[in-house]
Coordinates of C-alpha atoms in Angstrom, one line a residue:
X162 CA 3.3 -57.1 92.3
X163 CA 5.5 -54.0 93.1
X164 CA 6.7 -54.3 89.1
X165 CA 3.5 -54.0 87.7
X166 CA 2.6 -51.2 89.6
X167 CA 5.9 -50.1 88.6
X168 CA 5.0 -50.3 84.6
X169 CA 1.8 -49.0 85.6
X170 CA 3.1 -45.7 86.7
X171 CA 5.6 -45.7 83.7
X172 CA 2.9 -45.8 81.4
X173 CA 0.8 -42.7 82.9
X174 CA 4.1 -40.5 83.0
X175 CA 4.8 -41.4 79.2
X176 CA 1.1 -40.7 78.5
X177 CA 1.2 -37.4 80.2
X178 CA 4.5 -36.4 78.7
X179 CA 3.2 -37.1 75.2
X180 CA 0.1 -35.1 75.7
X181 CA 2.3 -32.1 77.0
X182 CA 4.8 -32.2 74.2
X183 CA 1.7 -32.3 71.7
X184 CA -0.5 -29.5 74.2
X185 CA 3.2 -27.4 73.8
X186 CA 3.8 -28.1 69.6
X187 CA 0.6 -26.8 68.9
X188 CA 0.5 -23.8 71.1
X189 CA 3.8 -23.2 68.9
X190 CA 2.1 -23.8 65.7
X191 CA -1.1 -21.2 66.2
X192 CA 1.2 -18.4 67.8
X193 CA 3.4 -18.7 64.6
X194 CA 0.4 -18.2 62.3
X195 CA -0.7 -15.6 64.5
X196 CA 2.7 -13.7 63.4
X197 CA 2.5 -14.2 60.1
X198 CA -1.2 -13.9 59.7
X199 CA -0.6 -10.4 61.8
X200 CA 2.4 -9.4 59.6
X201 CA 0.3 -10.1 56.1
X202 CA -2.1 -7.2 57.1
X203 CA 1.1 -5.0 57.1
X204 CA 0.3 -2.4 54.4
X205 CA 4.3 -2.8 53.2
X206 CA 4.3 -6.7 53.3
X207 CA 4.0 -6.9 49.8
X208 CA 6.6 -5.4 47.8
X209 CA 4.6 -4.1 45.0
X210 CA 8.0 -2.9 42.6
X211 CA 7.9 -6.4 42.1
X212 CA 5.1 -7.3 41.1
X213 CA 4.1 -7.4 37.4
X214 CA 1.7 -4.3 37.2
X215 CA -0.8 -4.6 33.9
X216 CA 0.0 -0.5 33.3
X217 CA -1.5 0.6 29.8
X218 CA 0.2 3.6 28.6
X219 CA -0.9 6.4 25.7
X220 CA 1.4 9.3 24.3
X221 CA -0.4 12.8 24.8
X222 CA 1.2 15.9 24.0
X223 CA 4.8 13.9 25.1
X224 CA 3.5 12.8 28.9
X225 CA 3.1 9.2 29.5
X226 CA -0.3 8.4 31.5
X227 CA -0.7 5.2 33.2
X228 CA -3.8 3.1 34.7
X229 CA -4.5 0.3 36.9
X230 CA -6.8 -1.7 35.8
X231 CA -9.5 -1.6 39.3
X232 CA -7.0 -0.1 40.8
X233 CA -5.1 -3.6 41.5
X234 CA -2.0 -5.1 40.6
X235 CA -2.3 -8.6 39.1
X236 CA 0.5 -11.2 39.3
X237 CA 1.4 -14.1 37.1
X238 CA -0.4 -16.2 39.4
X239 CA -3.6 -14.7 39.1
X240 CA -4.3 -13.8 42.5
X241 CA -5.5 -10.1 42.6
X242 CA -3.8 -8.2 45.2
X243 CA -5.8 -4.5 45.8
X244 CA -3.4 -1.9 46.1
X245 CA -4.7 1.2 48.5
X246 CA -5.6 4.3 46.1
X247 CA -3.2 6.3 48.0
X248 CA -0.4 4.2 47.0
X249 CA -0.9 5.0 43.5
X250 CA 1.7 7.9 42.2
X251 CA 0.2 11.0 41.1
X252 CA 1.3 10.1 37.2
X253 CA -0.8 6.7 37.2
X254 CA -3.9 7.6 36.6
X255 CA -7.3 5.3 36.9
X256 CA -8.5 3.6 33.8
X257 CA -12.0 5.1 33.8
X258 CA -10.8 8.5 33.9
X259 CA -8.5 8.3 30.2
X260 CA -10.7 9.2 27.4
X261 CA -9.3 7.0 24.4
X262 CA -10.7 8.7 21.9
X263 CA -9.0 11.7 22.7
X264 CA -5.7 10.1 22.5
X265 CA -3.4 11.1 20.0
X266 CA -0.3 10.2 18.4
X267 CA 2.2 11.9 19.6
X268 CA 5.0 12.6 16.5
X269 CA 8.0 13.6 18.9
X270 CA 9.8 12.0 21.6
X271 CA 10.0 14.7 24.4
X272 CA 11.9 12.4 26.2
X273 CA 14.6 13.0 23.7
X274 CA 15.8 16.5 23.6
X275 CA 18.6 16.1 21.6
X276 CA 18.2 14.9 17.5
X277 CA 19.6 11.2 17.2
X278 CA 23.3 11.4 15.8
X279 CA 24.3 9.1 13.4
X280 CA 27.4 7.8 12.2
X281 CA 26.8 6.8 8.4
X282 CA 30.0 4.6 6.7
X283 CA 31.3 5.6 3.2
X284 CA 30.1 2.8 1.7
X285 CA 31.2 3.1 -2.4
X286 CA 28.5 4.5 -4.2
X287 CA 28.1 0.7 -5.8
X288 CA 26.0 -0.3 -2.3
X289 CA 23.5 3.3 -2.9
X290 CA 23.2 5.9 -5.3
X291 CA 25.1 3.7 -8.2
X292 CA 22.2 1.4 -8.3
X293 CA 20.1 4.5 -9.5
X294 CA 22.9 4.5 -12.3
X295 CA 24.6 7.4 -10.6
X296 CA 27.9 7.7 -11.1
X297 CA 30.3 9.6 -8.4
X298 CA 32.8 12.1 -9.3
X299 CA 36.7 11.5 -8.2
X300 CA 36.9 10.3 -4.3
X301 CA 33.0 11.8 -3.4
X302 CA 30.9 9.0 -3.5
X303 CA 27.8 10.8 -2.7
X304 CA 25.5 13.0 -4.9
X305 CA 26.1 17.1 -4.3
X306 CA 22.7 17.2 -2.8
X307 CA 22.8 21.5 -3.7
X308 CA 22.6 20.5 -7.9
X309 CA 20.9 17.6 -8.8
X310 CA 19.3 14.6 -6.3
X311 CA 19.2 11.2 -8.3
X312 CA 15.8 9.7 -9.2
X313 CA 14.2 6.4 -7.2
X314 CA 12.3 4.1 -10.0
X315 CA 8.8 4.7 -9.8
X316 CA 6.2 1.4 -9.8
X317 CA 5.8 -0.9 -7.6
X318 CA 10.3 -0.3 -6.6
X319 CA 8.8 2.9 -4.7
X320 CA 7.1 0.8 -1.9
X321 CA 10.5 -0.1 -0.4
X322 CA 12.5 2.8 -0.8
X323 CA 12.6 3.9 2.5
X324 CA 16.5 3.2 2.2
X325 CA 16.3 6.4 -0.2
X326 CA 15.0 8.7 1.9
X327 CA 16.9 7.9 4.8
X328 CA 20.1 8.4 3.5
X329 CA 18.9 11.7 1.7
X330 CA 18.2 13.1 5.1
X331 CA 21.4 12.1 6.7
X332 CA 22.9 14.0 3.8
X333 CA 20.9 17.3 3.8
X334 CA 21.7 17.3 7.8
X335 CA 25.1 18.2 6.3
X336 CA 23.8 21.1 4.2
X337 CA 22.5 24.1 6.1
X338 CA 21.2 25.7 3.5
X339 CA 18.5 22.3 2.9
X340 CA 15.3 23.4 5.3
X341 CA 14.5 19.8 7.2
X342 CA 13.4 18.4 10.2
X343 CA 15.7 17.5 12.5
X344 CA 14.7 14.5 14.1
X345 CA 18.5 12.9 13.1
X346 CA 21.7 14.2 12.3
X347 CA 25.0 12.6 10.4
X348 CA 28.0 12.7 13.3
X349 CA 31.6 12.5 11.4
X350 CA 32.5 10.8 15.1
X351 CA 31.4 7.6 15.3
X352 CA 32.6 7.5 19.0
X353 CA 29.7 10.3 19.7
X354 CA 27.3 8.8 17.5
X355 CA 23.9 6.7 19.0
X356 CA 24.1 4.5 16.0
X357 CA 25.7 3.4 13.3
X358 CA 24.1 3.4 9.6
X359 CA 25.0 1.5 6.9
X360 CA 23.4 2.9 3.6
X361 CA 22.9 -0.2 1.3
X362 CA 20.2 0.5 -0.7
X363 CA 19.0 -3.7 -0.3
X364 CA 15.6 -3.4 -1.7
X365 CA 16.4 -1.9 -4.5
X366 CA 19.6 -4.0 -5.1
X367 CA 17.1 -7.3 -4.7
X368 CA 14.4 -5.6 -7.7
X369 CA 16.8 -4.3 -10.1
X370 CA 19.8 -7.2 -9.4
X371 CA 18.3 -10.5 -8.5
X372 CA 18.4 -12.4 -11.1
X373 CA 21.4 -14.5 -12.5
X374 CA 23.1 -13.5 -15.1
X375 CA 24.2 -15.2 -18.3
X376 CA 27.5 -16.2 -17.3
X377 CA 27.6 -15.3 -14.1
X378 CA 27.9 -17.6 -11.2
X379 CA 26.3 -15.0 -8.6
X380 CA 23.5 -12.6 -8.9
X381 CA 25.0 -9.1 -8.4
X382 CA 22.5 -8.6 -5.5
X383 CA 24.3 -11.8 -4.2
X384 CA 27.8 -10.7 -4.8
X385 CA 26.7 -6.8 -3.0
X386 CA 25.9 -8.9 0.0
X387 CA 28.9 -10.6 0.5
X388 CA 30.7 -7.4 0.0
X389 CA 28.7 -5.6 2.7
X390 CA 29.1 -8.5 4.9
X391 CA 33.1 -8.4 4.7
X392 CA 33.4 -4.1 4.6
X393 CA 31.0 -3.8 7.8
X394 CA 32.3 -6.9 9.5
X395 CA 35.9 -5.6 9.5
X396 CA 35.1 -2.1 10.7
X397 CA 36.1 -1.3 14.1
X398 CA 32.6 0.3 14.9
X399 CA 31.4 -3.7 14.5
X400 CA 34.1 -4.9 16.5
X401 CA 33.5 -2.6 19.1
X402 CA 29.6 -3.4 19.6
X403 CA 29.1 -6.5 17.7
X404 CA 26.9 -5.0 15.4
X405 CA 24.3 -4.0 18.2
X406 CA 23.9 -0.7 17.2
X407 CA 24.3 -0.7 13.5
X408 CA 21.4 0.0 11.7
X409 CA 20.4 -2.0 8.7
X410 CA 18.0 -1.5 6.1
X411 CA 15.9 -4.7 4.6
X412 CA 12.4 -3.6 4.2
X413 CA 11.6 -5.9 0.8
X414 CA 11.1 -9.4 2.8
X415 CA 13.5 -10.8 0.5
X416 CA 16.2 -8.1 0.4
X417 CA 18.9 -9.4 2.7
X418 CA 18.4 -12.8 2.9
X419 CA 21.9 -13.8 2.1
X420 CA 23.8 -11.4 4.6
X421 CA 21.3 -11.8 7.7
X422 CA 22.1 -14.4 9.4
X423 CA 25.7 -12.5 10.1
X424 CA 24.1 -9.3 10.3
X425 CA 21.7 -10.3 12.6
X426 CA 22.6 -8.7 15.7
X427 CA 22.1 -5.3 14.8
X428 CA 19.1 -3.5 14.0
X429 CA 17.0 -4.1 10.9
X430 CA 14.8 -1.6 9.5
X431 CA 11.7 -3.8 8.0
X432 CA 8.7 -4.2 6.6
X433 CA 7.5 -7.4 8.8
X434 CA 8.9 -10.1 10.5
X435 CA 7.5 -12.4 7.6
X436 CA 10.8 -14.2 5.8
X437 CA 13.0 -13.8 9.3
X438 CA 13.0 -16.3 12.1
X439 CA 12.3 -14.4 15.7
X440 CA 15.5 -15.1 17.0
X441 CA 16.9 -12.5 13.6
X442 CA 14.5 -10.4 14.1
X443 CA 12.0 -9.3 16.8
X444 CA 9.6 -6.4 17.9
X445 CA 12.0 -6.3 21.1
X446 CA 15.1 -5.4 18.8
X447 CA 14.3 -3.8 15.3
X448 CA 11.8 -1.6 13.8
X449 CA 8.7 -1.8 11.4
X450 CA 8.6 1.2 8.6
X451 CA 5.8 1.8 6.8
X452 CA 5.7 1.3 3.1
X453 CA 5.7 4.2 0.6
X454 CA 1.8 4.3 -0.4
X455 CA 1.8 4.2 -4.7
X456 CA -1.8 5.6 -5.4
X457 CA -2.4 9.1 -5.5
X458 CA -3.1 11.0 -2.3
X459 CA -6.8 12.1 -1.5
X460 CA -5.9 16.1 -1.5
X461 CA -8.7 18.3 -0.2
X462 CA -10.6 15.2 0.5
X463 CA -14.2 16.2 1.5
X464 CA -16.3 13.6 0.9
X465 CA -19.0 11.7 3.2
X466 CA -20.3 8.5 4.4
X467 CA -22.9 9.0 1.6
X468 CA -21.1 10.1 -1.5
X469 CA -18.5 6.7 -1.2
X470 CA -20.8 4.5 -2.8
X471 CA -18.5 1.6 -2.0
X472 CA -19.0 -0.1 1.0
X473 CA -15.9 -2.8 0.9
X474 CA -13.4 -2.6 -2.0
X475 CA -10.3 -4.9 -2.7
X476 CA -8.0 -4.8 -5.9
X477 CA -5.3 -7.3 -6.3
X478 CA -3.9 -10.3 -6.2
X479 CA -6.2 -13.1 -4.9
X480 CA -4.3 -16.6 -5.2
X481 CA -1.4 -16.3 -2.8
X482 CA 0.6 -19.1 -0.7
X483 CA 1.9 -19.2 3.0
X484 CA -0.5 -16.8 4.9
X485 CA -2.9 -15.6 1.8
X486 CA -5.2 -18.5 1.7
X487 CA -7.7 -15.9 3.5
X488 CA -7.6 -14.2 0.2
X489 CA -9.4 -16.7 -2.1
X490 CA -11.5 -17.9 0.7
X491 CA -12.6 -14.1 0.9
X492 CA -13.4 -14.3 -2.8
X493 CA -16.3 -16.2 -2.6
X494 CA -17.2 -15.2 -0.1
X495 CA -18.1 -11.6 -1.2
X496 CA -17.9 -11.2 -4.5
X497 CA -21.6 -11.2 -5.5
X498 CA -22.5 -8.8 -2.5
X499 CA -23.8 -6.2 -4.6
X500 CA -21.8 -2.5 -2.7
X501 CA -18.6 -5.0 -2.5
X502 CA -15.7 -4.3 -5.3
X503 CA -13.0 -8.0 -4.9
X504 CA -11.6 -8.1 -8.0
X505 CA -7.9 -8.9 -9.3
X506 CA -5.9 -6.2 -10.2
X507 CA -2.1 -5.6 -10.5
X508 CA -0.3 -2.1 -11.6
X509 CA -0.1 -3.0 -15.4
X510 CA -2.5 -1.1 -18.1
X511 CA -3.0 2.1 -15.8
X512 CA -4.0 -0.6 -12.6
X513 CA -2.4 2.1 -9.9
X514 CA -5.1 5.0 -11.2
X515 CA -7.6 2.6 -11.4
X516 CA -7.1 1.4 -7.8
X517 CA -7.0 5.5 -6.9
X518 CA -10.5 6.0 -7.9
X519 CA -11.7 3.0 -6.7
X520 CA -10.8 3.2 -2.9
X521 CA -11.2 6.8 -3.0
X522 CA -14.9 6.3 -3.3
X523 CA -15.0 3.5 -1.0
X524 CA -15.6 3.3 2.2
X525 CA -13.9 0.6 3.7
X526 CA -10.9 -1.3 2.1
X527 CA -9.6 -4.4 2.7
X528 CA -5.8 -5.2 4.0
X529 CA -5.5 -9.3 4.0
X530 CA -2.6 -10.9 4.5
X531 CA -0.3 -12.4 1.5
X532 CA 2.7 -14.3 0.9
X533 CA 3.6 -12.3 4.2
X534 CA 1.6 -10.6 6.7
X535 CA 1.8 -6.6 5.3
X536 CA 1.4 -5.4 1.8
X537 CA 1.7 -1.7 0.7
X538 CA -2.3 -2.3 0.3
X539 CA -2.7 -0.6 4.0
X540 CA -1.1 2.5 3.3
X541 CA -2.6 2.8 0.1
X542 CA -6.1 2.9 2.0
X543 CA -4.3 5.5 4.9
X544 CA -3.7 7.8 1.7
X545 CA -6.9 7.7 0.5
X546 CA -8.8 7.8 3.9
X547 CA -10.5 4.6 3.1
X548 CA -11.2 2.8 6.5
X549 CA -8.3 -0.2 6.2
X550 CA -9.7 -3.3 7.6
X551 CA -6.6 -5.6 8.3
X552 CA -7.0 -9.5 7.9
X553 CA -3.8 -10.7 9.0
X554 CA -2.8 -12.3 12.5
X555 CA 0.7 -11.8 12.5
X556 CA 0.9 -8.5 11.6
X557 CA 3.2 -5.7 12.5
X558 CA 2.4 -2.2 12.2
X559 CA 4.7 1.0 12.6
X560 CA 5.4 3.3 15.6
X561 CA 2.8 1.2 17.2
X562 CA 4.4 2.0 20.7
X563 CA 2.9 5.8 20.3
X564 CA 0.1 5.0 17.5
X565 CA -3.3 2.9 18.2
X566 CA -4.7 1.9 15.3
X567 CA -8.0 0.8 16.4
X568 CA -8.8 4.1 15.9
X569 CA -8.7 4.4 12.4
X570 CA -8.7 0.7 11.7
X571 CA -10.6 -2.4 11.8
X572 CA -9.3 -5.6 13.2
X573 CA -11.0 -9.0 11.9
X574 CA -9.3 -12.3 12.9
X575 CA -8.6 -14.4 10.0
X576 CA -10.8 -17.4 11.5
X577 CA -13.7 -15.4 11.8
X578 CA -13.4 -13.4 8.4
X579 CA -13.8 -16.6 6.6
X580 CA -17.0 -17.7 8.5
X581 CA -20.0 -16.9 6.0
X582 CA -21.4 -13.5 6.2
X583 CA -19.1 -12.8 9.6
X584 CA -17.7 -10.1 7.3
X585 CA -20.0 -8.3 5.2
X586 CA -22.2 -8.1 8.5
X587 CA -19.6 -6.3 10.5
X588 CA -18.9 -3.5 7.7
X589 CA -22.6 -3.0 7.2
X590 CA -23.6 -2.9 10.9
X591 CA -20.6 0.1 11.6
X592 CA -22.9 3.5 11.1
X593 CA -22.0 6.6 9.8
X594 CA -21.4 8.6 12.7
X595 CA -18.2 5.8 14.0
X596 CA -17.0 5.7 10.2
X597 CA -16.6 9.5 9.9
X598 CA -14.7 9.8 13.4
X599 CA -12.5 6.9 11.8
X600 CA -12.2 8.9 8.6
X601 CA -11.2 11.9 10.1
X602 CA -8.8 10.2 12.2
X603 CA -7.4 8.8 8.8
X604 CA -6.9 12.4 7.5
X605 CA -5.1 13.2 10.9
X606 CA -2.4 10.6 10.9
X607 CA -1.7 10.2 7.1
X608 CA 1.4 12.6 7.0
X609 CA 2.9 10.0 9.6
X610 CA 3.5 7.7 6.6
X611 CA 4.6 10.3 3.7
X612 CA 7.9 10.2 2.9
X613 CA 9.0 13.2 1.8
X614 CA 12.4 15.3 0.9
X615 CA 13.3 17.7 2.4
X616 CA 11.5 15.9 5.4
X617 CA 9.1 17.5 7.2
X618 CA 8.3 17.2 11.0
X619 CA 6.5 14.6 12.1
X620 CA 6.3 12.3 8.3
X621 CA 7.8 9.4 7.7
X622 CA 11.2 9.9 7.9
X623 CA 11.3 11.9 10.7
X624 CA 8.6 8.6 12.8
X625 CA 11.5 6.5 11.7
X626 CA 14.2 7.7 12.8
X627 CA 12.2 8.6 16.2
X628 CA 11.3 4.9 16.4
X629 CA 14.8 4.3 16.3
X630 CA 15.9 6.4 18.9
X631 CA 13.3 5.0 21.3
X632 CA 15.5 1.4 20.7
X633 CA 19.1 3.5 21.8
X634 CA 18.7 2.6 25.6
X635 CA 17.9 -0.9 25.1
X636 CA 21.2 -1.1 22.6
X637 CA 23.2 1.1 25.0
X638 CA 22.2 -1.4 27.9
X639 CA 22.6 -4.6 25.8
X640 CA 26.5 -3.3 24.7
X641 CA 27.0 -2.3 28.6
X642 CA 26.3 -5.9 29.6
X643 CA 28.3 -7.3 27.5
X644 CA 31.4 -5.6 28.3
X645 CA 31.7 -7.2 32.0
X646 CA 34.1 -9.5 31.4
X647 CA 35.5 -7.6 28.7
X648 CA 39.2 -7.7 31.1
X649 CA 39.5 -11.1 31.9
X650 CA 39.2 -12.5 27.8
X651 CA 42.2 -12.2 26.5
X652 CA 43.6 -10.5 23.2
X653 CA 44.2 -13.5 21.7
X654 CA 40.4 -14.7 22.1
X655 CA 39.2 -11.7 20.9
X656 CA 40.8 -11.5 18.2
X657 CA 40.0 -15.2 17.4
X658 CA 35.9 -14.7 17.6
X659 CA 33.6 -14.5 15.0
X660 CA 29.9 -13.6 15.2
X661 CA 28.3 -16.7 15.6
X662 CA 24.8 -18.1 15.0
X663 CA 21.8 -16.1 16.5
X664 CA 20.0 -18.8 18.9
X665 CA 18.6 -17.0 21.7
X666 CA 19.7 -13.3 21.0
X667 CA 17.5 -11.5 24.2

């Protein structure tokens, strides 16, 4: 009897116990939530540095302004954490109060007081000026610039020639007496030069040099390749860098297509990304030039919505591969709209004046993707202040970091261009009033893409080399990086590597 009223008693202790233990667990539980719901309402819980802040910048007059979108700062999780207005600095500005259409491009880097200085090699005039059958004098092998400047091919050969220009600029930046812009210089230093230029004229090596000749095993624009690859390779510039901050120019999409893939980690000059894989070249890491425009320039241009009788025009060629299938399904799409001009056209039997007139009298012209996503088509329309419309998804479009081209451009996805009637209803539904403020935006931002010598400020040559210097602290910081272990590999190993196969370059 005594032991079961033993037990009995165990049992209500251990009952008792339990409930304390669980009564003392949870009063633990709540009073720690209490802390951290407490802490949470902490203005500075959150760091907000960290956080990956949607901020939309715009270039005017050289100051950056910056907007949170609702004032709040949305992570990659999607939760939308408000930030307190008085948290925002007093150079971030709300969206609502930046007038977009007052924006405009910016054509210096304030930023950058100084001009970028170049180091260009002494390439033999056999990469450059000797494939515009120049021929040097004795040791010089560049053209006295003070009695006679060589001639570029004219055609359809002037749409890449940005290598021309380029290395006629770094040469008058010699010559004091040659009144340029100054957005560049040549450095005879290459230890105090931002970048390093190699002037191999590869677009016009690829037009004029392609092709195989009889008895020969290589195409000469072959053979100049391997050259360049050996000469810029061995240069202790390279060596010193890896080739991050050499400067390359390839804008013809099939220009360097041999030498690339051991060029690759420097920085290519291009038209588009079309012919290169992403881990060559990238947005992140090279720059897009704009293509020298063929037709003639609209000078004095005062006409109206009214007296372009054209409402759509398009002139070229219509059955392309790759990307341009948009082309032909565009074709019959619109070619019996009666204020719509798609026809073929090509530069043969006086095609570039006949294209002239015709988009100078239209209103809207048509930019759709070919064999790769850009064609000298847009900058033909920029010229002529014909609205471009641009049909291409994977385009890439120059100094687009300070420029926005919505507002002299249209953008029409390629899926819903080809839906019937999607088109012609979006040109004929945009008014006169928004085509005019287009148009005059057009006359506005066309000297951004002439290419002129001597340069000017703010064309073509001098956006370039601007958009190049905006790319110096990202190559200063990627050759920084890469020198951390530079004392514990050994001479030998140096000496042993080789520049090996681009996988994931960034």
């Amino acid at each position: 009897m005594a032991e079961k009223h033993g037990s009995s008693s165990l049992g209500v202790i251990s009952r008792k116990f339990l409930i304390c233990l669980f009564t003392f667990v949870l009063a633990l539980f709540i009073l720690s939530w209490f802390f951290v719901l407490r802490s949470t309402s902490r203005r500075n819980f959150i760091d907000h540095g960290l956080l990956p802040v949607p901020l939309h910048s715009v270039i005017d007059n050289g100051s950056s302004t910056q907007s949170l979108i609702d004032n709040s700062i949305i992570p990659a999780s999607g939760t939308r954490v408000r930030v307190p207005l008085e948290d925002i600095r007093e150079d971030e500005t709300p969206e609502e109060n930046v007038d977009t259409k007052d924006v405009k491009c910016n054509t210096r880097n304030e930023n950058r007081k100084d001009p970028l200085k170049v180091f260009m090699y002494d390439l033999p005039s056999e990469f450059h000026f000797e494939l515009l059958d120049w021929k040097s004098k004795g040791d010089n092998v560049w053209p006295d610039l003070r009695t006679k400047i060589p001639g570029y091919p004219g055609g359809l050969n002037l749409q890449h020639s940005i290598e021309y220009w380029l290395t006629l600029d770094l040469l008058a930046s010699e010559i004091p007496a040659i009144p340029r812009a100054g957005s560049a210089i040549r450095v005879r230093n290459s230890s105090e030069a931002d970048v390093i230029f190699v002037p191999f004229f590869s677009s016009l090596s690829y037009n004029r040099f392609s092709k195989v000749n009889p008895h020969e095993k290589k195409s000469k624009n072959k053979v100049l390749q391997e050259k360049l690859v050996r000469y810029v390779t061995s240069q202790r510039e390279w060596k010193r860098s890896k080739g991050r901050d050499h400067v390359i120019m390839a804008h013809h999409p099939n220009s360097m297509l041999d030498a690339r893939m051991k060029l690759w980690p420097a920085l290519f000059i291009l038209s588009d990304f079309g012919r290169y894989p992403p881990n060559v070249a990238n947005v992140d890491k090279d720059v897009i030039a704009p293509y020298k425009h063929v037709i003639k320039s609209y000078v004095d241009d005062s006409s109206t919505f009214d007296s372009r009788p054209t409402l759509l025009y398009f002139q070229g060629a219509i059955y392309r591969k790759d990307g341009g299938y948009a082309r032909q399904e565009l074709f019959y799409l619109l070619k019996d709209e009666k204020d719509v001009h798609f026809q073929f056209g090509s530069v043969q039997k006086d095609g570039i004046s006949k294209a002239s007139q015709g988009m100078h009298t239209s209103k809207f012209c048509l930019n759709i993707a070919g064999d790769t996503p850009s064609s000298n088509r847009l900058f033909d329309a920029i010229a002529s202040h014909c609205v471009p419309v641009i049909i291409s998804d994977d385009i890439e479009l120059p100094y687009e970091d300070i420029l926005d081209y919505s507002q002299f451009c249209i953008f029409v996805r390629t899926s819903d261009a080809i839906k019937e009637k999607f088109l012609i209803k979006l040109m004929r539904g945009i008014g006169k009033d928004e085509w005019t403020q287009m148009w005059r935006k057009l006359k506005e931002v066309e000297q951004l893409f002439e290419f002129r010598y001597p340069s000017k400020e703010g064309d073509a040559v001098q956006m370039i080399w601007q958009a190049v210097a905006r790319k110096v602290p990202a190559i200063r910081m990627k050759i920084n990086r890469s020198m951390r272990f530079a004392r514990s590999i050994s001479r030998n190993n140096r000496d042993l590597r080789k520049i090996s196969a681009p996988s994931n370059f960034w």
